[in-house]
mmCIF file with all atom_site columns, C-alpha atoms in Angstrom:
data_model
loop_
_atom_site.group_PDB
_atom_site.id
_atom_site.type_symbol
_atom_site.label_atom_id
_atom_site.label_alt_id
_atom_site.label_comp_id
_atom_site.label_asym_id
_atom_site.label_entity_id
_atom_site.label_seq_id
_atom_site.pdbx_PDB_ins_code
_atom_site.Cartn_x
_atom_site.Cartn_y
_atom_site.Cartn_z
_atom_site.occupancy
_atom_site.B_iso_or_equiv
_atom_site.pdbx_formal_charge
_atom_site.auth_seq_id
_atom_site.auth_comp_id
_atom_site.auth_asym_id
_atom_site.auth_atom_id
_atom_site.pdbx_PDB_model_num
ATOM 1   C CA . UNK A 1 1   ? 0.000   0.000  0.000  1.00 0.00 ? 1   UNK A CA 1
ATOM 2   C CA . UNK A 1 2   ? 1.413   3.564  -0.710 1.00 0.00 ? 2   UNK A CA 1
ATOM 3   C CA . UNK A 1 3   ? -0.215  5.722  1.355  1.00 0.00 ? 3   UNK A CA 1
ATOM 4   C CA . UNK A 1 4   ? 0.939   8.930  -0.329 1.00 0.00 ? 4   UNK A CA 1
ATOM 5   C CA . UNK A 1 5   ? -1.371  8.081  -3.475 1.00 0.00 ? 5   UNK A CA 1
ATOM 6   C CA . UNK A 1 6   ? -4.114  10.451 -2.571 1.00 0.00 ? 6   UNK A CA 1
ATOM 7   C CA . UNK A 1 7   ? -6.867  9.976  -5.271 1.00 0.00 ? 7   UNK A CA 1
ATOM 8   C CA . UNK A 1 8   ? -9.338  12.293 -3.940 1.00 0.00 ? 8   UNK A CA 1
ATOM 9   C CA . UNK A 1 9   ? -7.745  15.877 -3.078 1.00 0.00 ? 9   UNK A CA 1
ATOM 10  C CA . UNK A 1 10  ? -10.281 18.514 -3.053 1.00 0.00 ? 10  UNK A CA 1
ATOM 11  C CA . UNK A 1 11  ? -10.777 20.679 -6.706 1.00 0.00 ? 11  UNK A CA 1
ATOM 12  C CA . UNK A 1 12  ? -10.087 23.728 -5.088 1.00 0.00 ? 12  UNK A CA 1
ATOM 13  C CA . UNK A 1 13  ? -7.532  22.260 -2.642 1.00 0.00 ? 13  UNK A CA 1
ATOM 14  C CA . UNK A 1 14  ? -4.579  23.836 -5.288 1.00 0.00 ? 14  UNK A CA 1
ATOM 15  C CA . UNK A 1 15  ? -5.560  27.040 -5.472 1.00 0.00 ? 15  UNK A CA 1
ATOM 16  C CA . UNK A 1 16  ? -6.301  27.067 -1.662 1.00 0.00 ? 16  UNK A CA 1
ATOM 17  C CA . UNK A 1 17  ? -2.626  26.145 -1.410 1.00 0.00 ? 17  UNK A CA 1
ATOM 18  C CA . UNK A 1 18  ? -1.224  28.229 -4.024 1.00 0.00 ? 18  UNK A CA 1
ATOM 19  C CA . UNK A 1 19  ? -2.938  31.666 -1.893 1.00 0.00 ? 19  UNK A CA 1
ATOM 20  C CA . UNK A 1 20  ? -0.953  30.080 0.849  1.00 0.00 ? 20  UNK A CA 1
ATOM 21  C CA . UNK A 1 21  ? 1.961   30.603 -0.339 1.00 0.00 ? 21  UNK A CA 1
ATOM 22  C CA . UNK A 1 22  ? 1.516   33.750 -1.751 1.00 0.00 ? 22  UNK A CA 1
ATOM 23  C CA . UNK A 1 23  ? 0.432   35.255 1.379  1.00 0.00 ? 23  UNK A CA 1
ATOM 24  C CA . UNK A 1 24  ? 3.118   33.782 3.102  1.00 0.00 ? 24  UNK A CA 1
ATOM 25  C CA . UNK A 1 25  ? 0.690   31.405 5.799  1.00 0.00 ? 25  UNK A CA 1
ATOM 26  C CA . UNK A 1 26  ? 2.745   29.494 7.085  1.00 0.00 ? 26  UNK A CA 1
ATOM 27  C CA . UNK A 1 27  ? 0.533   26.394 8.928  1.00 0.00 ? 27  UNK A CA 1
ATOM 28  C CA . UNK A 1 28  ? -0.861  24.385 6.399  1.00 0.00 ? 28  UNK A CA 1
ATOM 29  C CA . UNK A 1 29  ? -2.953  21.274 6.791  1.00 0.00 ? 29  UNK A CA 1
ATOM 30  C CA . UNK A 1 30  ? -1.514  18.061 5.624  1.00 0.00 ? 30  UNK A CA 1
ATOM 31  C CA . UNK A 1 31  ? -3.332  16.300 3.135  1.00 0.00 ? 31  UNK A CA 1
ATOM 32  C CA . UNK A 1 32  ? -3.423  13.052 5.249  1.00 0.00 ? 32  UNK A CA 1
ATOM 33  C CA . UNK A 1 33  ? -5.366  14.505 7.856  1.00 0.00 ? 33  UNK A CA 1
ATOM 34  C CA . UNK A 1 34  ? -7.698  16.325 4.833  1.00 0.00 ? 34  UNK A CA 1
ATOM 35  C CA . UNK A 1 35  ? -8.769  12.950 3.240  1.00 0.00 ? 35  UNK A CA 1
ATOM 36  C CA . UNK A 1 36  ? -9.035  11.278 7.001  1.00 0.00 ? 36  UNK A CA 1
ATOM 37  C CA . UNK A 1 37  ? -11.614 13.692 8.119  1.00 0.00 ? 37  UNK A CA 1
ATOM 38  C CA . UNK A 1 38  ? -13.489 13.702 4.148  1.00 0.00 ? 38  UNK A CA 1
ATOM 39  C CA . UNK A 1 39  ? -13.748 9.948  5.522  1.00 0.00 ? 39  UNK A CA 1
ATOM 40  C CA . UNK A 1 40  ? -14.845 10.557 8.870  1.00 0.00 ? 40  UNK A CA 1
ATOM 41  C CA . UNK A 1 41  ? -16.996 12.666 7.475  1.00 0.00 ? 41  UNK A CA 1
ATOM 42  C CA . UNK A 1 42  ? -18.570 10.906 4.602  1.00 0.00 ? 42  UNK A CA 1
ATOM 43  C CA . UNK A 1 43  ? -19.116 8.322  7.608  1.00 0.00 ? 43  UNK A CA 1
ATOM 44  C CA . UNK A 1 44  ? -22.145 10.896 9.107  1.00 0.00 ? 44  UNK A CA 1
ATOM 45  C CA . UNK A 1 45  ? -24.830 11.333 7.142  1.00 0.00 ? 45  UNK A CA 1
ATOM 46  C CA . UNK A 1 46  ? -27.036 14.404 7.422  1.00 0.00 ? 46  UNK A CA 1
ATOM 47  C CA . UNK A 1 47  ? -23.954 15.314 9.746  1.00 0.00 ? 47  UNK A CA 1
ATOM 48  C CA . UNK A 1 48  ? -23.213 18.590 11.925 1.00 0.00 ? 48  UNK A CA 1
ATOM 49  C CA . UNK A 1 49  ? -19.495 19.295 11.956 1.00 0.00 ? 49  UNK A CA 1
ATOM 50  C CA . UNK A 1 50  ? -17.108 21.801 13.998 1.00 0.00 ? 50  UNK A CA 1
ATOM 51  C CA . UNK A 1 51  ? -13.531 23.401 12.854 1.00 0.00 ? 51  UNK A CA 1
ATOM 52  C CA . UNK A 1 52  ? -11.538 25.060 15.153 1.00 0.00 ? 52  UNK A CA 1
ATOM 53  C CA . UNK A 1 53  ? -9.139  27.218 13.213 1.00 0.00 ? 53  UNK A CA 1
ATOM 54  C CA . UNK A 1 54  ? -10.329 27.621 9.875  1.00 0.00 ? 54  UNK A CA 1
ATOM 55  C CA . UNK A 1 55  ? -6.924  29.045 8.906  1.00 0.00 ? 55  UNK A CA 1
ATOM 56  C CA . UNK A 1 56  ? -6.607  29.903 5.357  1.00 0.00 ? 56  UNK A CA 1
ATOM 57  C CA . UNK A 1 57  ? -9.411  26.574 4.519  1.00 0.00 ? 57  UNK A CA 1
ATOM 58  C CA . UNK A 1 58  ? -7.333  24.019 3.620  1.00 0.00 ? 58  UNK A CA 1
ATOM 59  C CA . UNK A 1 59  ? -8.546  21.669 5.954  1.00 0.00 ? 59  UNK A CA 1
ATOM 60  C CA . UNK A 1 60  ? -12.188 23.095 5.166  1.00 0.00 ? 60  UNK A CA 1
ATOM 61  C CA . UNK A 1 61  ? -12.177 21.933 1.770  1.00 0.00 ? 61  UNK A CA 1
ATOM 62  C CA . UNK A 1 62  ? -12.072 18.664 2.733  1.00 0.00 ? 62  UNK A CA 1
ATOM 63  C CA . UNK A 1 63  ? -14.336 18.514 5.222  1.00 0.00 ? 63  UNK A CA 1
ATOM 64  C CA . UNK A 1 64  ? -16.477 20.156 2.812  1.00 0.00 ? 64  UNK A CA 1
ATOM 65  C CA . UNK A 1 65  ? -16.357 17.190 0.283  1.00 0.00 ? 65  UNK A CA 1
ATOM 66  C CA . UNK A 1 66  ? -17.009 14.583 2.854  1.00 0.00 ? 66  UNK A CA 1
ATOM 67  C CA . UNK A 1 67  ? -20.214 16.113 3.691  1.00 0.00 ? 67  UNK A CA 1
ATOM 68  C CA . UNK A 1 68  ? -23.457 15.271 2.101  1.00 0.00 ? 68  UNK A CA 1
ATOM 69  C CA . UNK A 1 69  ? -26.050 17.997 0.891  1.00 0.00 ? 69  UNK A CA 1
ATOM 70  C CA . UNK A 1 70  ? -27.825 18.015 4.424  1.00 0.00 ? 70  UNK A CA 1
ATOM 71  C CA . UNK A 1 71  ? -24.667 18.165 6.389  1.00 0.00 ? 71  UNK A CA 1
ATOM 72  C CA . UNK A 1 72  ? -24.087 21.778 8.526  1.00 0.00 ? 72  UNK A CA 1
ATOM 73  C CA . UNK A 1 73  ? -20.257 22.787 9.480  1.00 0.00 ? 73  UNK A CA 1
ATOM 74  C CA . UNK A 1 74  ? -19.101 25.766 11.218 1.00 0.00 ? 74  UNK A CA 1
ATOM 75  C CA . UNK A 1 75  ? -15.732 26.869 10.968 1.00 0.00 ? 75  UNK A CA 1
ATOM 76  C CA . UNK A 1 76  ? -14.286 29.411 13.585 1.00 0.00 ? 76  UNK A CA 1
ATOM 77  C CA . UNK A 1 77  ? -11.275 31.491 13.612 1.00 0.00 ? 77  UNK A CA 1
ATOM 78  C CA . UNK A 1 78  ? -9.852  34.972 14.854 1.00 0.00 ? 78  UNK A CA 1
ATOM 79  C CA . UNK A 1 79  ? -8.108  36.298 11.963 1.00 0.00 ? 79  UNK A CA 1
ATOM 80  C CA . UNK A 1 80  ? -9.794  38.628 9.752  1.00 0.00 ? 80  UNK A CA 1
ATOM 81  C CA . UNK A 1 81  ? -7.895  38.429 6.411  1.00 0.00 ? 81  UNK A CA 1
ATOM 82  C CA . UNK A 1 82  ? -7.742  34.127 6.562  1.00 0.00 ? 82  UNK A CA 1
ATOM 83  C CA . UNK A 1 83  ? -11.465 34.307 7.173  1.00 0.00 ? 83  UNK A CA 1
ATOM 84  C CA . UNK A 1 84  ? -12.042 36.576 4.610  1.00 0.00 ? 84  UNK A CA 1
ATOM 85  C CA . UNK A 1 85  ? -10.178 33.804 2.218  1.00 0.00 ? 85  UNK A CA 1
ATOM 86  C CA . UNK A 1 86  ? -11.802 31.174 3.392  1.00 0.00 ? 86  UNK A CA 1
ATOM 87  C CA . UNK A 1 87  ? -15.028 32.971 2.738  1.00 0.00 ? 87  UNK A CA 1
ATOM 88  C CA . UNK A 1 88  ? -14.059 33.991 -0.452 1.00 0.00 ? 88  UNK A CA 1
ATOM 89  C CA . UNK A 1 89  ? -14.194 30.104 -1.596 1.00 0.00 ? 89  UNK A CA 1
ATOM 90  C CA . UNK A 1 90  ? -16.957 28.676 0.192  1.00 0.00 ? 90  UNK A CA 1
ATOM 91  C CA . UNK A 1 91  ? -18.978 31.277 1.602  1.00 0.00 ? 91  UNK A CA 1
ATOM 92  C CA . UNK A 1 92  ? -22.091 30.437 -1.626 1.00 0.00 ? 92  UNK A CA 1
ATOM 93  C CA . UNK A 1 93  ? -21.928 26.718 0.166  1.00 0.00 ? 93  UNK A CA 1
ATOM 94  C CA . UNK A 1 94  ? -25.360 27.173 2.140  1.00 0.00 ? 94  UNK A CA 1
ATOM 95  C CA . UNK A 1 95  ? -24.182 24.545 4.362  1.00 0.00 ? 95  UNK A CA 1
ATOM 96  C CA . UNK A 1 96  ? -21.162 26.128 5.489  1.00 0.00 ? 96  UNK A CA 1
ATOM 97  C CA . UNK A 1 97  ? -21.011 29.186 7.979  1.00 0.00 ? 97  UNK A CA 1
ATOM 98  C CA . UNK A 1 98  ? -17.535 30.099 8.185  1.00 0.00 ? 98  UNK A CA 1
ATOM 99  C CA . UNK A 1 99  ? -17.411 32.197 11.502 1.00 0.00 ? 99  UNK A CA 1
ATOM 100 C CA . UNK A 1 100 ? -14.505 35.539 12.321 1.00 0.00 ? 100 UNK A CA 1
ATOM 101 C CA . UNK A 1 101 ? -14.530 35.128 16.171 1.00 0.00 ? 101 UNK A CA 1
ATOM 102 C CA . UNK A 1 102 ? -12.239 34.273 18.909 1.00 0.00 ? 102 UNK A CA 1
ATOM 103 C CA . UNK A 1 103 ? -12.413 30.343 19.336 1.00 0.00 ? 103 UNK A CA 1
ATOM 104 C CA . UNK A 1 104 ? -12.702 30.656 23.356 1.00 0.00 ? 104 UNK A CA 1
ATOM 105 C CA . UNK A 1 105 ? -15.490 33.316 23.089 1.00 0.00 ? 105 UNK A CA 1
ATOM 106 C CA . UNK A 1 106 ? -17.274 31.302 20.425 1.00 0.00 ? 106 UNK A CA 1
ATOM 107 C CA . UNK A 1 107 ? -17.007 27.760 22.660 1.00 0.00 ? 107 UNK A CA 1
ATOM 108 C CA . UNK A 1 108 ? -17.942 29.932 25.675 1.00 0.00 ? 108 UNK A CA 1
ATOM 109 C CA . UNK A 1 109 ? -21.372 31.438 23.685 1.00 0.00 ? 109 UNK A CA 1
ATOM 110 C CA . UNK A 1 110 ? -22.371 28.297 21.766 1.00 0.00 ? 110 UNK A CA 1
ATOM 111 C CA . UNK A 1 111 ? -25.464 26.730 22.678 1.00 0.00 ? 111 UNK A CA 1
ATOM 112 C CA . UNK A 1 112 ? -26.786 25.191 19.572 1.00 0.00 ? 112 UNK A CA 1
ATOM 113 C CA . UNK A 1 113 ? -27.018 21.628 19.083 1.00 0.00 ? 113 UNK A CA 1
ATOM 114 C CA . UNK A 1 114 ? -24.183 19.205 19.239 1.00 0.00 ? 114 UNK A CA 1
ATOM 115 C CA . UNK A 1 115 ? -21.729 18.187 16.624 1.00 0.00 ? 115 UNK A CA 1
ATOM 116 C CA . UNK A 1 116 ? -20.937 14.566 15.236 1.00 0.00 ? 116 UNK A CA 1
ATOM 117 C CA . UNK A 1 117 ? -17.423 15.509 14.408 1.00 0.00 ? 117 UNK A CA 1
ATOM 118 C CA . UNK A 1 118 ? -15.219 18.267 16.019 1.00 0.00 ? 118 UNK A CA 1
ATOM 119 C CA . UNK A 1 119 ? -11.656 18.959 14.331 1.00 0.00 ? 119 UNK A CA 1
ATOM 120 C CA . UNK A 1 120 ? -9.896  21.759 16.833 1.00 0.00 ? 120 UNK A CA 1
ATOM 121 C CA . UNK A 1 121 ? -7.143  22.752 15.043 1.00 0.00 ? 121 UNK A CA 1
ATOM 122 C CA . UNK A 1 122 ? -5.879  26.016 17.106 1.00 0.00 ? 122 UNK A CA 1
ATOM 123 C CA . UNK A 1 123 ? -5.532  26.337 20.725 1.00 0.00 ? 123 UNK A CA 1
ATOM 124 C CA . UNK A 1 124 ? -9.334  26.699 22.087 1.00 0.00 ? 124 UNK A CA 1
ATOM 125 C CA . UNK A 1 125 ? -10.885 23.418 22.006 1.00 0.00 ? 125 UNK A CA 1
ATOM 126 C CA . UNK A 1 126 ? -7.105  21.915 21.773 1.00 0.00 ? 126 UNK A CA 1
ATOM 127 C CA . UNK A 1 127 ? -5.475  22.872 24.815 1.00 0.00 ? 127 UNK A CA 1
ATOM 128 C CA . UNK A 1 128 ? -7.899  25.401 26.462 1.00 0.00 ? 128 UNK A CA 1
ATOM 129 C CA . UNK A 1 129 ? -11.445 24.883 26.700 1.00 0.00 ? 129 UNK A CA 1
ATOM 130 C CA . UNK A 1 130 ? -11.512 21.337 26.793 1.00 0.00 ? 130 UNK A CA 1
ATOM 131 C CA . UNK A 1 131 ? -14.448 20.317 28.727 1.00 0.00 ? 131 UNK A CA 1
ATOM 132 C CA . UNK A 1 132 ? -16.949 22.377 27.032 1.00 0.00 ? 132 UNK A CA 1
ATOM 133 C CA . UNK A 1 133 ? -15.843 20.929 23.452 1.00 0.00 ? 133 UNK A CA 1
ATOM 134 C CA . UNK A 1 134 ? -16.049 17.877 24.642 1.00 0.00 ? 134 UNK A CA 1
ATOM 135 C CA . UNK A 1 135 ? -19.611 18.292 25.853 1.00 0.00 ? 135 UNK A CA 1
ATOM 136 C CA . UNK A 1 136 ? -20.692 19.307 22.642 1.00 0.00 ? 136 UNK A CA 1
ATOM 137 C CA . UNK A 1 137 ? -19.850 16.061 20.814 1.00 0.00 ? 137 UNK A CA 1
ATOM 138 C CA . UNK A 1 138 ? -22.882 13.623 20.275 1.00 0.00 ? 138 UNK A CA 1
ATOM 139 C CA . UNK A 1 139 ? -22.317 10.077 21.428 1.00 0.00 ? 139 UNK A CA 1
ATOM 140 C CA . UNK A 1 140 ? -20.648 8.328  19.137 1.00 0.00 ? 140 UNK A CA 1
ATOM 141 C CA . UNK A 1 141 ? -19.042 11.657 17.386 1.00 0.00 ? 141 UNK A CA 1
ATOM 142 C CA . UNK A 1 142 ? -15.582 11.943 16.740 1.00 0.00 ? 142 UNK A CA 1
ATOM 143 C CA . UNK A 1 143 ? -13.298 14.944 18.666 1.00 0.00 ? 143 UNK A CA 1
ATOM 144 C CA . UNK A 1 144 ? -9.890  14.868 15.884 1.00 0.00 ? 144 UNK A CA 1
ATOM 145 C CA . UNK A 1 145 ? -6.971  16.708 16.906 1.00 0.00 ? 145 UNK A CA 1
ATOM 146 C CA . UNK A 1 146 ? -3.769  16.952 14.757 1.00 0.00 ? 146 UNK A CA 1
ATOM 147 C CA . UNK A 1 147 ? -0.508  18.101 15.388 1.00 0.00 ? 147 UNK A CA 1
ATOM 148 C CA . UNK A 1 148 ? 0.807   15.886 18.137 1.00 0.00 ? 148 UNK A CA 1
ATOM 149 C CA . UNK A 1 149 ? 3.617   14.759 17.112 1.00 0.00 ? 149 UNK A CA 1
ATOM 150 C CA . UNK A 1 150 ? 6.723   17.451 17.354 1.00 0.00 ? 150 UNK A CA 1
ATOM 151 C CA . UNK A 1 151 ? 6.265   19.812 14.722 1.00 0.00 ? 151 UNK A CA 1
ATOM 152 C CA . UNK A 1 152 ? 9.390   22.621 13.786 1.00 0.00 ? 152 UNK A CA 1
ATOM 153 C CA . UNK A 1 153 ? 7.238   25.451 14.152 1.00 0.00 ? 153 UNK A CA 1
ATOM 154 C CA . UNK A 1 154 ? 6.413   24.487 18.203 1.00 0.00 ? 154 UNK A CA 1
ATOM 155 C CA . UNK A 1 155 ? 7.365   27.042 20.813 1.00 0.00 ? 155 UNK A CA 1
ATOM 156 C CA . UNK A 1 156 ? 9.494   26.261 23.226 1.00 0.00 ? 156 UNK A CA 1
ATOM 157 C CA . UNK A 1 157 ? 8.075   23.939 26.037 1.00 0.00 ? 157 UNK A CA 1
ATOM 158 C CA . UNK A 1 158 ? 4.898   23.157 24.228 1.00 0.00 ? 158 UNK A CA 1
ATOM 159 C CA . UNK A 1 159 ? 5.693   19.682 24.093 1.00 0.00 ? 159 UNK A CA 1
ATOM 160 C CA . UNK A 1 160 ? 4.524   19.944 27.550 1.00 0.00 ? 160 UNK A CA 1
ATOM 161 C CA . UNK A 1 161 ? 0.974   20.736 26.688 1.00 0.00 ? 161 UNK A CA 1
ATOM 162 C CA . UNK A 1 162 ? 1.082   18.064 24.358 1.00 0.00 ? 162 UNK A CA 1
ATOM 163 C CA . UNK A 1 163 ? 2.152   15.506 26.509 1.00 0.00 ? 163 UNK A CA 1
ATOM 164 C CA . UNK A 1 164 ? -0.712  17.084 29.583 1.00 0.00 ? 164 UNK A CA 1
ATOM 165 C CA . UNK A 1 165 ? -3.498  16.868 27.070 1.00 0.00 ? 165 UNK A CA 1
ATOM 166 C CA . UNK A 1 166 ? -2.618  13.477 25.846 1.00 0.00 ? 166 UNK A CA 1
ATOM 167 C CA . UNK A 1 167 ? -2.405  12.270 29.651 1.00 0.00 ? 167 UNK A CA 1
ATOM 168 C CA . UNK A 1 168 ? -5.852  14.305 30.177 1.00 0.00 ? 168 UNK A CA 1
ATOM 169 C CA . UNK A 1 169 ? -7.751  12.579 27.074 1.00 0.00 ? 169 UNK A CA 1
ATOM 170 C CA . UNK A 1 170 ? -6.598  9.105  28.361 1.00 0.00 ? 170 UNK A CA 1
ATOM 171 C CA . UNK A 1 171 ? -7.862  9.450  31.410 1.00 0.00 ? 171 UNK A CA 1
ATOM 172 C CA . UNK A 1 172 ? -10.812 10.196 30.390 1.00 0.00 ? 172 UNK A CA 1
ATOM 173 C CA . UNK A 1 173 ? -13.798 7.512  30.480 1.00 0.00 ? 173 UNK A CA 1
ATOM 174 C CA . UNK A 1 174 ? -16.194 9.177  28.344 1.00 0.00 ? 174 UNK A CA 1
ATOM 175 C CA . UNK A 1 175 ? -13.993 8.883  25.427 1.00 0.00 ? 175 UNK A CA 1
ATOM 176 C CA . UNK A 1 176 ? -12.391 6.076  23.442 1.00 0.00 ? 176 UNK A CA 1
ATOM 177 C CA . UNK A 1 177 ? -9.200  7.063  22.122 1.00 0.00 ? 177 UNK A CA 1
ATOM 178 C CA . UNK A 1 178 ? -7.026  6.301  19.553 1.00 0.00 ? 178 UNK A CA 1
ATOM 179 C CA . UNK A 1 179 ? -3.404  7.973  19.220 1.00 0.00 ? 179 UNK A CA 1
ATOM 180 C CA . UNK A 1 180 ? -1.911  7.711  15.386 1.00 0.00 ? 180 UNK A CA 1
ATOM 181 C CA . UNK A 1 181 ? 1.924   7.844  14.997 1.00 0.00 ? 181 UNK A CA 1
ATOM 182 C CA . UNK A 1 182 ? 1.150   8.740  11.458 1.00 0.00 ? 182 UNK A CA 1
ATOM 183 C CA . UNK A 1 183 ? 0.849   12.383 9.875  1.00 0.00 ? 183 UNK A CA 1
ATOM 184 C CA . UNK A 1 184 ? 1.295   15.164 11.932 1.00 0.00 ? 184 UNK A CA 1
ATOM 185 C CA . UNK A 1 185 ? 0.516   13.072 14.984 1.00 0.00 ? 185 UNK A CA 1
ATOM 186 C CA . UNK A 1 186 ? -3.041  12.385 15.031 1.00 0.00 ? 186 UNK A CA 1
ATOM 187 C CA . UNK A 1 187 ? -5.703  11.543 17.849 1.00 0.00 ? 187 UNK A CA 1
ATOM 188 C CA . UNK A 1 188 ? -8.912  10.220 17.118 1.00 0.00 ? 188 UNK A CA 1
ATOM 189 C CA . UNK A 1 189 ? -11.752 10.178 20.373 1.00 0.00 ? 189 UNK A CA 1
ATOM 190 C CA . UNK A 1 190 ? -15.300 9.092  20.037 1.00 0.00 ? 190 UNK A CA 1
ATOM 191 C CA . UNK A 1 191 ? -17.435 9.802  22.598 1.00 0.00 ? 191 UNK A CA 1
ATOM 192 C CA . UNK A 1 192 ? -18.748 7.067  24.620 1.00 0.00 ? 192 UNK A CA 1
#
């Protein structure tokens, strides 16, 4: 098996990438953890679906084509110009509300209805806000987190966050976990 054949990369995936670059954003999604979460996705029918840190909407894209036509997502994020990108390519998508907001203030306010997939990709609903993201996954929803394996653009010392929420999510008994040495460093939780 060659796991770096990926078949199904989003249309507008390449020109999502190619803004990257020329706007110099520097935190990309992988495309491994884009066509694991179109399958995770694709795996919830008439789904509702959460991003945390839409970023520039790489990752968006293909959450975008895993869903089916009466699938909701919102995406959340705090900076103004990547949100206005983001909108820019999939603001017409009716299903899609792609959110300018700061991702603790949004978790804090949010009392909608819960989510069958979560991807928190920034650091509310990573490594602050926990709990509360947690509570808003249905049973048998998925909570995906990427970016735990040591990356070069970590700070100093936040290896140590990684290795306190990987203890926390363990402990957990309302969640069963699965921790991927594959990627970025990926784990998978479904709520229990």
């Amino acid at each position: 098996m060659n796991d770096t054949n990926i078949q199904d990369i989003p249309k507008i995936h390449t020109e999502i990438a190619r803004k990257s670059e020329e706007i110099g954003f520097t935190m990309p999604s992988d495309l491994y953890v884009g066509s694991f979460l179109k399958t995770l996705i694709a795996s919830k029918p008439n789904g509702r679906f959460l991003e945390i840190g839409t970023g520039i909407g790489l990752s968006l894209s293909w959450m975008i084509e895993g869903m089916d036509a009466d699938s909701k997502l919102i995406s959340v994020d705090n900076d103004q110009e990547l949100i206005s990108i983001a909108t820019s390519y999939f603001g017409n998508d009716d299903r899609v509300e792609v959110i300018c907001k700061d991702g603790t203030d949004w978790i804090k306010e949010y009392s909608g209805a819960k989510f069958d997939l979560i991807f928190a990709d920034a650091w509310p609903g990573k490594y602050s806000e926990i709990d509360e993201v947690l509570d808003l996954i249905k049973v048998g929803g998925f909570y995906i987190i990427d970016d735990m394996t040591k990356q070069p653009n970590w700070p100093e010392g936040h290896e140590d966050n990684v290795i306190a929420l990987t203890a926390y999510l363990e402990q957990r008994e309302d969640l069963q976990l699965t921790k991927m040495n594959w990627s970025t460093g990926l784990i998978m939780a479904v709520k229990k």
